mmCIF file of C-alpha atoms in Angstrom:
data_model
loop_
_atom_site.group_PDB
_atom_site.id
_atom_site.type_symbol
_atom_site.label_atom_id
_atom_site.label_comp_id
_atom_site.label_asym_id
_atom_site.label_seq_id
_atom_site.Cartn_x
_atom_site.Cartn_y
_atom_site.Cartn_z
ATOM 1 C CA UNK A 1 -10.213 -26.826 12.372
ATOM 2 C CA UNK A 2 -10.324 -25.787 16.120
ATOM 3 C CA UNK A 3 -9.484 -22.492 17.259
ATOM 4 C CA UNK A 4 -10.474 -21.031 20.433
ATOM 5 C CA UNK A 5 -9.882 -17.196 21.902
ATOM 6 C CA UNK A 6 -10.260 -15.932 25.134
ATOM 7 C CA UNK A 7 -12.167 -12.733 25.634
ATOM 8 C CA UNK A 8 -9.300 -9.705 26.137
ATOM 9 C CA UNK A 9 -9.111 -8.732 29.574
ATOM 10 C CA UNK A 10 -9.991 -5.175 30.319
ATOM 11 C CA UNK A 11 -7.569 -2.527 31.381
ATOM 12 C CA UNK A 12 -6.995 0.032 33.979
ATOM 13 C CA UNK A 13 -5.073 2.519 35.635
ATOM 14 C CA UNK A 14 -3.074 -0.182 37.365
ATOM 15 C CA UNK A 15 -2.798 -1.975 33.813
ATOM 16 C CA UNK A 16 -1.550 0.261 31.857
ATOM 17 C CA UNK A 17 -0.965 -2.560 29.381
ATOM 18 C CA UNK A 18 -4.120 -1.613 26.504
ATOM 19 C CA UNK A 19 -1.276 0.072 24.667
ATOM 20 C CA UNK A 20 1.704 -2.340 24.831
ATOM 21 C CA UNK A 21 5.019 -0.711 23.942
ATOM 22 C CA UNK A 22 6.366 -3.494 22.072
ATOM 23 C CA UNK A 23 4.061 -6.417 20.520
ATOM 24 C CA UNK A 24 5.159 -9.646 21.816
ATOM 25 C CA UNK A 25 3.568 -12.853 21.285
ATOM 26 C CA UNK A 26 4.854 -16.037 22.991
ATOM 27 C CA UNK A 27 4.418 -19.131 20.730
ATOM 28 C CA UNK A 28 3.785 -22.482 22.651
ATOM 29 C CA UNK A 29 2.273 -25.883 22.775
ATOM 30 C CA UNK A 30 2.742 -29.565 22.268
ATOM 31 C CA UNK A 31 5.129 -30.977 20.169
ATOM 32 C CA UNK A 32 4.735 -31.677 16.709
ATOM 33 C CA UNK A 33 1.723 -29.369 16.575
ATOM 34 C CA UNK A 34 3.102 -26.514 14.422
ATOM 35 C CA UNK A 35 5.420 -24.126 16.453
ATOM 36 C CA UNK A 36 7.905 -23.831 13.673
ATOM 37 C CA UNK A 37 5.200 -23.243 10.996
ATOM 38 C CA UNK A 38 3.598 -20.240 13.460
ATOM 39 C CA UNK A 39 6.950 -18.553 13.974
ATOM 40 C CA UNK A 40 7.683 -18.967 10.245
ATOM 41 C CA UNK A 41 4.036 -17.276 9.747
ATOM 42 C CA UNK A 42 5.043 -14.625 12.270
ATOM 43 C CA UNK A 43 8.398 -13.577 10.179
ATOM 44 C CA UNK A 44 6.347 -13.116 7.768
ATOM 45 C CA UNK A 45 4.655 -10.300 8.744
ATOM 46 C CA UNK A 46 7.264 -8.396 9.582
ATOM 47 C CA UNK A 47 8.065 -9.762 13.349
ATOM 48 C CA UNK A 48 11.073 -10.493 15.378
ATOM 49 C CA UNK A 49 11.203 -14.236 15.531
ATOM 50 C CA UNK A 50 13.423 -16.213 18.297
ATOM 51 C CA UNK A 51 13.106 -19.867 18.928
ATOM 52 C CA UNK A 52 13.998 -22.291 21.234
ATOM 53 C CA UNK A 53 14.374 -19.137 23.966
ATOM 54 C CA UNK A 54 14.432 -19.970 27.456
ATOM 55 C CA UNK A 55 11.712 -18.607 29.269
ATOM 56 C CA UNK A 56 13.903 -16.427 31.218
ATOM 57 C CA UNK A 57 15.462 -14.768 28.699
ATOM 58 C CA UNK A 58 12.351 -12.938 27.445
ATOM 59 C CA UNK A 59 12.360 -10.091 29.254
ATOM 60 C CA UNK A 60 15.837 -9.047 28.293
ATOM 61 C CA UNK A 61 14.633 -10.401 24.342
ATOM 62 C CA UNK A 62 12.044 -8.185 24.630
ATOM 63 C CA UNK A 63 14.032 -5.105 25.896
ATOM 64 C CA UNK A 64 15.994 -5.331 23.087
ATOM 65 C CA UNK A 65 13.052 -4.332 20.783
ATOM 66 C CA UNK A 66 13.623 -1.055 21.941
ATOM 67 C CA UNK A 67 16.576 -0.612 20.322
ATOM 68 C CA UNK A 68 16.641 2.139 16.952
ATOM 69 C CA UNK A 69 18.292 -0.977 14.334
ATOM 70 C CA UNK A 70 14.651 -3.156 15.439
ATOM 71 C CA UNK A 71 12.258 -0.098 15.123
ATOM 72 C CA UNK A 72 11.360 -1.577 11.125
ATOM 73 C CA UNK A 73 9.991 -4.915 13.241
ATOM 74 C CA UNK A 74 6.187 -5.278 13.934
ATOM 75 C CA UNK A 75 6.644 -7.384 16.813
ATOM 76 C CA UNK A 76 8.319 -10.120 18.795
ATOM 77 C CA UNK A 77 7.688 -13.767 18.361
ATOM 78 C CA UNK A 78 9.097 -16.277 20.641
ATOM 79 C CA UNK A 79 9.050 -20.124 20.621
ATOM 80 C CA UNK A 80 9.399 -21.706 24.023
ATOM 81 C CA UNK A 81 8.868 -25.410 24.722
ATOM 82 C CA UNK A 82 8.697 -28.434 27.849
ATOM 83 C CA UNK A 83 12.401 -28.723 26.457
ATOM 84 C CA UNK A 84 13.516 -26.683 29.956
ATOM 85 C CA UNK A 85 12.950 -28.916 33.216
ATOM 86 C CA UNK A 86 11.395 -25.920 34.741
ATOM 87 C CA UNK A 87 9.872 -24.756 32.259
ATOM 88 C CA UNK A 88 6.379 -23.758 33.599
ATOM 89 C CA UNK A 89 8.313 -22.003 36.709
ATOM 90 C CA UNK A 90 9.977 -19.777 34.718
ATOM 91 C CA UNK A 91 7.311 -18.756 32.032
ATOM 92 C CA UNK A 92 5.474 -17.728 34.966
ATOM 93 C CA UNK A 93 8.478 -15.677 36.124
ATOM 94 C CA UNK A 94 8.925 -14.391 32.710
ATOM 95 C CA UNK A 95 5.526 -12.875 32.197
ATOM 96 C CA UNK A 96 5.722 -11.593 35.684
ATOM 97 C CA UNK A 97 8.422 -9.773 34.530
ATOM 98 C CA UNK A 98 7.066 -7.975 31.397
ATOM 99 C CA UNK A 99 3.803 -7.243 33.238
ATOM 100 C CA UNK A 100 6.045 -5.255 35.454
ATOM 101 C CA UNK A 101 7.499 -3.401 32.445
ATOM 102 C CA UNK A 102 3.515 -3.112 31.690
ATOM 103 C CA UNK A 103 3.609 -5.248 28.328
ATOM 104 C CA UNK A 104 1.399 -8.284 28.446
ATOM 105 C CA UNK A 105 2.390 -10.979 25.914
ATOM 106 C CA UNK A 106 0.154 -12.429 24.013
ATOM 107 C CA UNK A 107 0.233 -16.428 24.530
ATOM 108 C CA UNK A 108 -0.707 -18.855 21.191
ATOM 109 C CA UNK A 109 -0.511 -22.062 22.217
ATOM 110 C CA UNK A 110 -1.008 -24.943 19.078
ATOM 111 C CA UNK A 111 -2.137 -28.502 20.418
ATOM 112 C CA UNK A 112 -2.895 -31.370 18.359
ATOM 113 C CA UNK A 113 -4.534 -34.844 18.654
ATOM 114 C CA UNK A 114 -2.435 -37.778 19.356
ATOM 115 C CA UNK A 115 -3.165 -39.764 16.161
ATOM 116 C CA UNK A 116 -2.006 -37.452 13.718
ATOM 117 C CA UNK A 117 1.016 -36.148 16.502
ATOM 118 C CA UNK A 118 2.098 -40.045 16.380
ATOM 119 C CA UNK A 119 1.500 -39.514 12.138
ATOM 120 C CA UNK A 120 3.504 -36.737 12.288
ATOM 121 C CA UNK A 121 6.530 -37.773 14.095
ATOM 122 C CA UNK A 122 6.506 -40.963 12.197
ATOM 123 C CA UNK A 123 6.909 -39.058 8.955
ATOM 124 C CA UNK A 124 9.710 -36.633 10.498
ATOM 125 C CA UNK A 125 11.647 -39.780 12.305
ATOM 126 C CA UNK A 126 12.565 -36.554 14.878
ATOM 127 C CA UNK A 127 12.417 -37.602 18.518
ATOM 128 C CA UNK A 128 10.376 -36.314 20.859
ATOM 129 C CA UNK A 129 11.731 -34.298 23.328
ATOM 130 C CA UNK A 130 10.148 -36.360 26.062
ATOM 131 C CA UNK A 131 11.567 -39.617 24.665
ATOM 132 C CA UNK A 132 14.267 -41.591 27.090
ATOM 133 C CA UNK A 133 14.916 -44.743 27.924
ATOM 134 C CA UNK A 134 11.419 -45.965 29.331
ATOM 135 C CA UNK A 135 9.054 -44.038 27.913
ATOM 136 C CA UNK A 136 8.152 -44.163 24.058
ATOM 137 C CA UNK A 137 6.553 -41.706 22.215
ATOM 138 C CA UNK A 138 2.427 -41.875 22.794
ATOM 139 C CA UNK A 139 3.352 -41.670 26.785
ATOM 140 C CA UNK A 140 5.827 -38.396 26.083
ATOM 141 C CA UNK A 141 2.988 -36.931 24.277
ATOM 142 C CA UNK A 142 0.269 -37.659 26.836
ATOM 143 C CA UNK A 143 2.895 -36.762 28.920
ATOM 144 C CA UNK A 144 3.842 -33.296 27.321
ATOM 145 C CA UNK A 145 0.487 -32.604 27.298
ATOM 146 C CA UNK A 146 -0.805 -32.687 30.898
ATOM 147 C CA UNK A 147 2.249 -30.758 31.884
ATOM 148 C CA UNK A 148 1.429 -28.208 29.858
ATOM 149 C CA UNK A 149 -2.449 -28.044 30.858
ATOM 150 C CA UNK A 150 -1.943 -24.878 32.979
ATOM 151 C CA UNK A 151 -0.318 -23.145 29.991
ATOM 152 C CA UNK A 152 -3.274 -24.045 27.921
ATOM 153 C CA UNK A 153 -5.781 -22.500 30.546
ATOM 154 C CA UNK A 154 -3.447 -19.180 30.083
ATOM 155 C CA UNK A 155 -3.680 -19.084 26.466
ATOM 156 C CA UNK A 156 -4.988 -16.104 24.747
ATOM 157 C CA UNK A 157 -6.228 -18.073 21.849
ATOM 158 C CA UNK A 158 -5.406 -22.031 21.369
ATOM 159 C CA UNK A 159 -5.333 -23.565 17.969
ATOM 160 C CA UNK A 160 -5.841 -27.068 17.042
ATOM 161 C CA UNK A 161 -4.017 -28.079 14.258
ATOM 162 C CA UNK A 162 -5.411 -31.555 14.385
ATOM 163 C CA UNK A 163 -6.800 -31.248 10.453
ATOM 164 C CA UNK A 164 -4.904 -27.841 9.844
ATOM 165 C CA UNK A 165 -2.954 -27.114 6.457
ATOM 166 C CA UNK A 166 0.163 -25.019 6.869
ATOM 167 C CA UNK A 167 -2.234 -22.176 5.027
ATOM 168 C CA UNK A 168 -5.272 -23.078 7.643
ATOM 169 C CA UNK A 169 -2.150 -22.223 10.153
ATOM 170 C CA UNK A 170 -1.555 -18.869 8.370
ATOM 171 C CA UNK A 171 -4.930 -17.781 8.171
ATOM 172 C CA UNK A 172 -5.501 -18.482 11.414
ATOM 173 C CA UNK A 173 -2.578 -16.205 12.619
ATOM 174 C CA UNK A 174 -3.229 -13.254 9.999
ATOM 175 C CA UNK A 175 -6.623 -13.072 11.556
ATOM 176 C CA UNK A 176 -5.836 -12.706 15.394
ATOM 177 C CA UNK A 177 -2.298 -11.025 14.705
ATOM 178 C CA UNK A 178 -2.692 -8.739 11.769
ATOM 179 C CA UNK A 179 -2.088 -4.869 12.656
ATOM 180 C CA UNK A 180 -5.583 -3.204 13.045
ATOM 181 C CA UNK A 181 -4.496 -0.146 12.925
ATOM 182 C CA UNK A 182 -2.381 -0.416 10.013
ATOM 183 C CA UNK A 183 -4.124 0.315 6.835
ATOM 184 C CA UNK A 184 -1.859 -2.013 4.770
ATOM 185 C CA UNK A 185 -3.053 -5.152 4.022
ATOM 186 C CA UNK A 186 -1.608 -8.786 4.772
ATOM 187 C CA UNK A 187 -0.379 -9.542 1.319
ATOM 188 C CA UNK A 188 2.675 -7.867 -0.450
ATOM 189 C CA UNK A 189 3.154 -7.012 -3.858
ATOM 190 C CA UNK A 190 5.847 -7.132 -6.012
ATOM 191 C CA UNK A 191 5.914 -5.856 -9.195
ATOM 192 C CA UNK A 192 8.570 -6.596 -12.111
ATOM 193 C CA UNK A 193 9.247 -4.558 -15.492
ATOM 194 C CA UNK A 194 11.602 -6.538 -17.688
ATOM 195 C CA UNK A 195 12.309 -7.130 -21.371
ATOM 196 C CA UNK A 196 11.527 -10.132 -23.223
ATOM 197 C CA UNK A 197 14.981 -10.649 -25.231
ATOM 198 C CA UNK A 198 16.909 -10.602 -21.422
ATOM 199 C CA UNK A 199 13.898 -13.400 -20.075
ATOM 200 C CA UNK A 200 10.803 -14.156 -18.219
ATOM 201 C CA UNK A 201 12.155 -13.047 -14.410
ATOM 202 C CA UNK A 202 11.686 -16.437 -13.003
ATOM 203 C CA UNK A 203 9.806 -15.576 -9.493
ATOM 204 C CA UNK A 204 6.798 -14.487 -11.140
ATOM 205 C CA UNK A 205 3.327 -15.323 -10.131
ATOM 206 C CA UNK A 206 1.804 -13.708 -13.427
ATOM 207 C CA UNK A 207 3.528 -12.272 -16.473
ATOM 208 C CA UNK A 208 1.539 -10.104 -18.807
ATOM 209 C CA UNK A 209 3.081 -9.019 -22.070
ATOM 210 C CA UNK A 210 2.818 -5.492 -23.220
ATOM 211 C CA UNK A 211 4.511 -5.785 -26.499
ATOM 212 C CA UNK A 212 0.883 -4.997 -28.482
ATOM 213 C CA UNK A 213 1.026 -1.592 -27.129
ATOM 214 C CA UNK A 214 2.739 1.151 -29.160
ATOM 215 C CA UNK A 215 6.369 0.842 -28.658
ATOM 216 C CA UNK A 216 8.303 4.575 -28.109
ATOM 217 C CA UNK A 217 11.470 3.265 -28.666
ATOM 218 C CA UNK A 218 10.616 3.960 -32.823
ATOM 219 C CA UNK A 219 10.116 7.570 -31.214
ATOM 220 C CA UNK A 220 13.505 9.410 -31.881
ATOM 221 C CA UNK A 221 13.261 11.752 -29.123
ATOM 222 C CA UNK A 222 11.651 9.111 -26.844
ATOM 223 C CA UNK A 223 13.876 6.188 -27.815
ATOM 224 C CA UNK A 224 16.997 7.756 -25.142
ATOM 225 C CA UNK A 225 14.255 7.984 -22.257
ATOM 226 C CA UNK A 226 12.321 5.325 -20.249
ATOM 227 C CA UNK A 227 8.917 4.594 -18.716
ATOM 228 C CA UNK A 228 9.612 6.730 -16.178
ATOM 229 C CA UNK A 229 9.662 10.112 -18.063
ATOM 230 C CA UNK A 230 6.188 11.513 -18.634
ATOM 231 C CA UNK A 231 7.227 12.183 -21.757
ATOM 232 C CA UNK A 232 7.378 8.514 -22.807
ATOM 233 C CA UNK A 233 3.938 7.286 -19.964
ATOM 234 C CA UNK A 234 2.035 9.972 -22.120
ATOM 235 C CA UNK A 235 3.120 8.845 -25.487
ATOM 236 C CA UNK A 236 2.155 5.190 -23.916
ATOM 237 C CA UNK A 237 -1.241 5.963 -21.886
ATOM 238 C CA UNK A 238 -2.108 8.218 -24.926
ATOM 239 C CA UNK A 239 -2.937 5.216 -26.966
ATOM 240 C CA UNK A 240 -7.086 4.088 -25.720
ATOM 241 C CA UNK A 241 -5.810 0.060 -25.946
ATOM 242 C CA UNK A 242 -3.277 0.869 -22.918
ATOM 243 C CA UNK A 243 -5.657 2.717 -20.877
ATOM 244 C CA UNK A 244 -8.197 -0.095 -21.621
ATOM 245 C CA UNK A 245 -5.947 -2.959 -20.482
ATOM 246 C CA UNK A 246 -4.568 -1.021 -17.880
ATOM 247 C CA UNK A 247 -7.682 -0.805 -16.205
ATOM 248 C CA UNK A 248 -8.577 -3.756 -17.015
ATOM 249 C CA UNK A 249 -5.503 -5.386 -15.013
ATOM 250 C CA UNK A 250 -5.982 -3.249 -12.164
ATOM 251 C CA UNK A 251 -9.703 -4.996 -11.682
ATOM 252 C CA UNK A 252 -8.310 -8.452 -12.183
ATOM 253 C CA UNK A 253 -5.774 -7.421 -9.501
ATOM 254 C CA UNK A 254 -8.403 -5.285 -6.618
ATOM 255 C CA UNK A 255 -10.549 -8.914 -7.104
ATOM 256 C CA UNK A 256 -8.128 -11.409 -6.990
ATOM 257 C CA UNK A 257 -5.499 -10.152 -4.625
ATOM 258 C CA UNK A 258 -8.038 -9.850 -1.638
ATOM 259 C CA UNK A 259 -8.894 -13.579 -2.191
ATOM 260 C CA UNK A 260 -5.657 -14.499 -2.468
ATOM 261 C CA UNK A 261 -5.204 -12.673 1.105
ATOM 262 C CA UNK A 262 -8.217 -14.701 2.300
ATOM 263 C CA UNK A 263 -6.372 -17.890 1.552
ATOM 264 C CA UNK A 264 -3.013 -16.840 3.285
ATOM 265 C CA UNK A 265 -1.067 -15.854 0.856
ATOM 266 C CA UNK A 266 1.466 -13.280 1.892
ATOM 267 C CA UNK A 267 3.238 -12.716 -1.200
ATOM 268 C CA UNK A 268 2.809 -12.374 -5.234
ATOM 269 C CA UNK A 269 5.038 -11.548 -7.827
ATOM 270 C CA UNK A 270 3.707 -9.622 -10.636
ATOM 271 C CA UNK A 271 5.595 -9.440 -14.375
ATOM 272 C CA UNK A 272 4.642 -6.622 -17.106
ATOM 273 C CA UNK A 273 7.016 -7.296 -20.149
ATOM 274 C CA UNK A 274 7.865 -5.841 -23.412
ATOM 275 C CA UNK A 275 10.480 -6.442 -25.526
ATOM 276 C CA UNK A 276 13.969 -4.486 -24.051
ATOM 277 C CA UNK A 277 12.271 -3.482 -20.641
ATOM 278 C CA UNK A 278 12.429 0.592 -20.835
ATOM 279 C CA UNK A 279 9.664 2.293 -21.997
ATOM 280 C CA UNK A 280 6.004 0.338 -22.210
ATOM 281 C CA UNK A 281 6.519 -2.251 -19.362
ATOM 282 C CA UNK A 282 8.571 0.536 -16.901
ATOM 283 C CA UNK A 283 5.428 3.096 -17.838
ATOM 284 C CA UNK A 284 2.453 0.231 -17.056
ATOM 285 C CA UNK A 285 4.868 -1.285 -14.063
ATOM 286 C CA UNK A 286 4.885 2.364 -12.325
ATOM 287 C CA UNK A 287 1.056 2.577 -13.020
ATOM 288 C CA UNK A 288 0.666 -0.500 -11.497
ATOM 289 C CA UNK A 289 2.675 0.067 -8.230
ATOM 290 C CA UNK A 290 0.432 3.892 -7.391
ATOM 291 C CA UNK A 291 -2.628 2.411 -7.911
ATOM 292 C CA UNK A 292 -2.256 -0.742 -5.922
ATOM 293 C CA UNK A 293 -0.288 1.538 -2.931
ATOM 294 C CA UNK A 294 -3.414 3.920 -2.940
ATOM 295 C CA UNK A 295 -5.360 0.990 -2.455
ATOM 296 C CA UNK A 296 -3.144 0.135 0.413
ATOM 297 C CA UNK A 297 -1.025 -3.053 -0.917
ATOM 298 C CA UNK A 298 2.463 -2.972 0.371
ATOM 299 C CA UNK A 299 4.200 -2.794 -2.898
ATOM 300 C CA UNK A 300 7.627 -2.698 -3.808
ATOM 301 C CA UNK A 301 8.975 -2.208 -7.983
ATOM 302 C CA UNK A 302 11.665 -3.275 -9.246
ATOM 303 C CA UNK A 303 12.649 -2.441 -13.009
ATOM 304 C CA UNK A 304 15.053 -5.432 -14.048
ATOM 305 C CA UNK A 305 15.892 -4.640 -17.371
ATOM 306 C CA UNK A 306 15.691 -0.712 -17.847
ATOM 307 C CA UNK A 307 19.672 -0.160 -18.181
ATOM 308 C CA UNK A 308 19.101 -2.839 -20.704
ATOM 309 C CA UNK A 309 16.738 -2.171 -22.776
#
């Protein structure tokens, strides 16, 4: 795994660029070595994703960031390929262009060896955008990727995905891209409440079942509430087995979700059941989704079955 960053170039008055209005990264390379994976990594985290853009379109792409309906979007990813004739011409004019509106793009460019490009578009059957009459595919490639040598040179960080898994790929980009100055980590969170007799919601990573806890609904003036009255958390939390296992989940979670992170994971789905879904799993689900936000996890909570139950 080969992945090689240039050194950031430093700012001045007359490049005003060290705090760029909009994040944009450009998304580049040979063929076949992973542009579709990257962009799909890039959506991912929350950016603006366009592929297949001509060059010249990515100023006005860019402007549009600006708009109020894309102010919930990181960033801007673009894909741009050899598939233009003049295609190097009008990169160059492109980032001409957004240095002018002081943003400087940041430029990943993926490469690949030929052997496993050849493996690869043998397993695909795609053509390769080179391909004609004439020329077969290992001369497009070596082809493609002299043409594109000047791009490389101009890359802020170059990635060979040569022996790369599509997590390697991930990881990869989480590490360069990832917001610094965003406390919130990589991963998000999602956590599920649900009943037992409704069934097992079926995107979950990890189910846990509550039903050993102390069940309110035998409670007469607790039975018409739900998990998220403090009447029915206290009667819950009250009991020492549900603070025990509560904090006992919440260390499983705090160790394993960082090295899930680690491995480029960017999502998890977390289940707390008990039998209807309204008191002990909506009480332990809301626990759940505090802690883990004070620790910085985007998390989002859903309570399936609580009209239910």
């Amino acid at each position: 795994m080969t992945a090689t960053t240039k050194q950031p170039q430093k700012t001045s008055a007359a490049n005003p660029a060290a705090e760029l209005p909009v994040a944009v990264c450009i998304v580049t390379g040979l063929s076949g070595a992973g542009k579709s994976t990257a962009l799909k990594v890039f959506e991912d985290m929350g950016h603006f994703v366009v592929d297949g853009l001509p060059a010249s379109l990515a100023p006005e792409m860019v402007s549009m960031m600006s708009r109020p309906s894309m102010s919930h979007f990181k960033g801007i990813a673009l894909g741009m390929d050899l598939r233009q004739s003049n295609f190097l011409d009008e990169i160059n004019e492109a980032l001409s262009d957004l240095t002018a509106q002081n943003i400087r793009p940041m430029l990943l460019f993926l490469e690949c060896n030929v052997q496993e490009l050849l493996r690869r578009y043998a397993t695909t059957r795609r053509p390769h955008p080179l391909e004609r009459e004439g020329m077969g595919l290992e001369t497009a490639l070596l082809s493609e990727r002299n043409s594109l040598r000047p791009l490389r040179e101009m890359a802020d960080l170059v990635v060979d995905t040569s022996r790369f898994s599509i997590h390697d790929l991930r990881r990869a980009i989480q590490k360069r891209w990832s917001d610094s100055k965003s406390k919130l980590r990589a991963i998000k969170v999602n956590i599920i409440s649900f009943g037992f007799k409704y069934g097992v919601p079926r995107e979950a990573d990890f189910v846990f079942d509550l039903r050993f806890l102390s069940n309110p609904y035998f409670v007469d003036e607790l039975r018409p509430l739900s998990g998220k009255d403090k009447a029915v958390a206290q009667y819950v939390f009250d009991k020492p087995n549900a603070r025990e296992f509560r904090a006992k989940l919440m260390d499983l979670l705090l160790f394993m979700l960082p090295l899930m992170e680690a491995e480029g994971r960017y999502r998890v789905t977390i289940a707390v059941g008990c039998t209807g879904g309204r008191h002990r799993s909506v009480a332990m689900a809301e626990e759940i989704t505090q802690a883990l936000k004070q620790a910085d996890y985007p998390t989002t909570l859903e309570h399936r079955h609580l009209e239910l139950g």
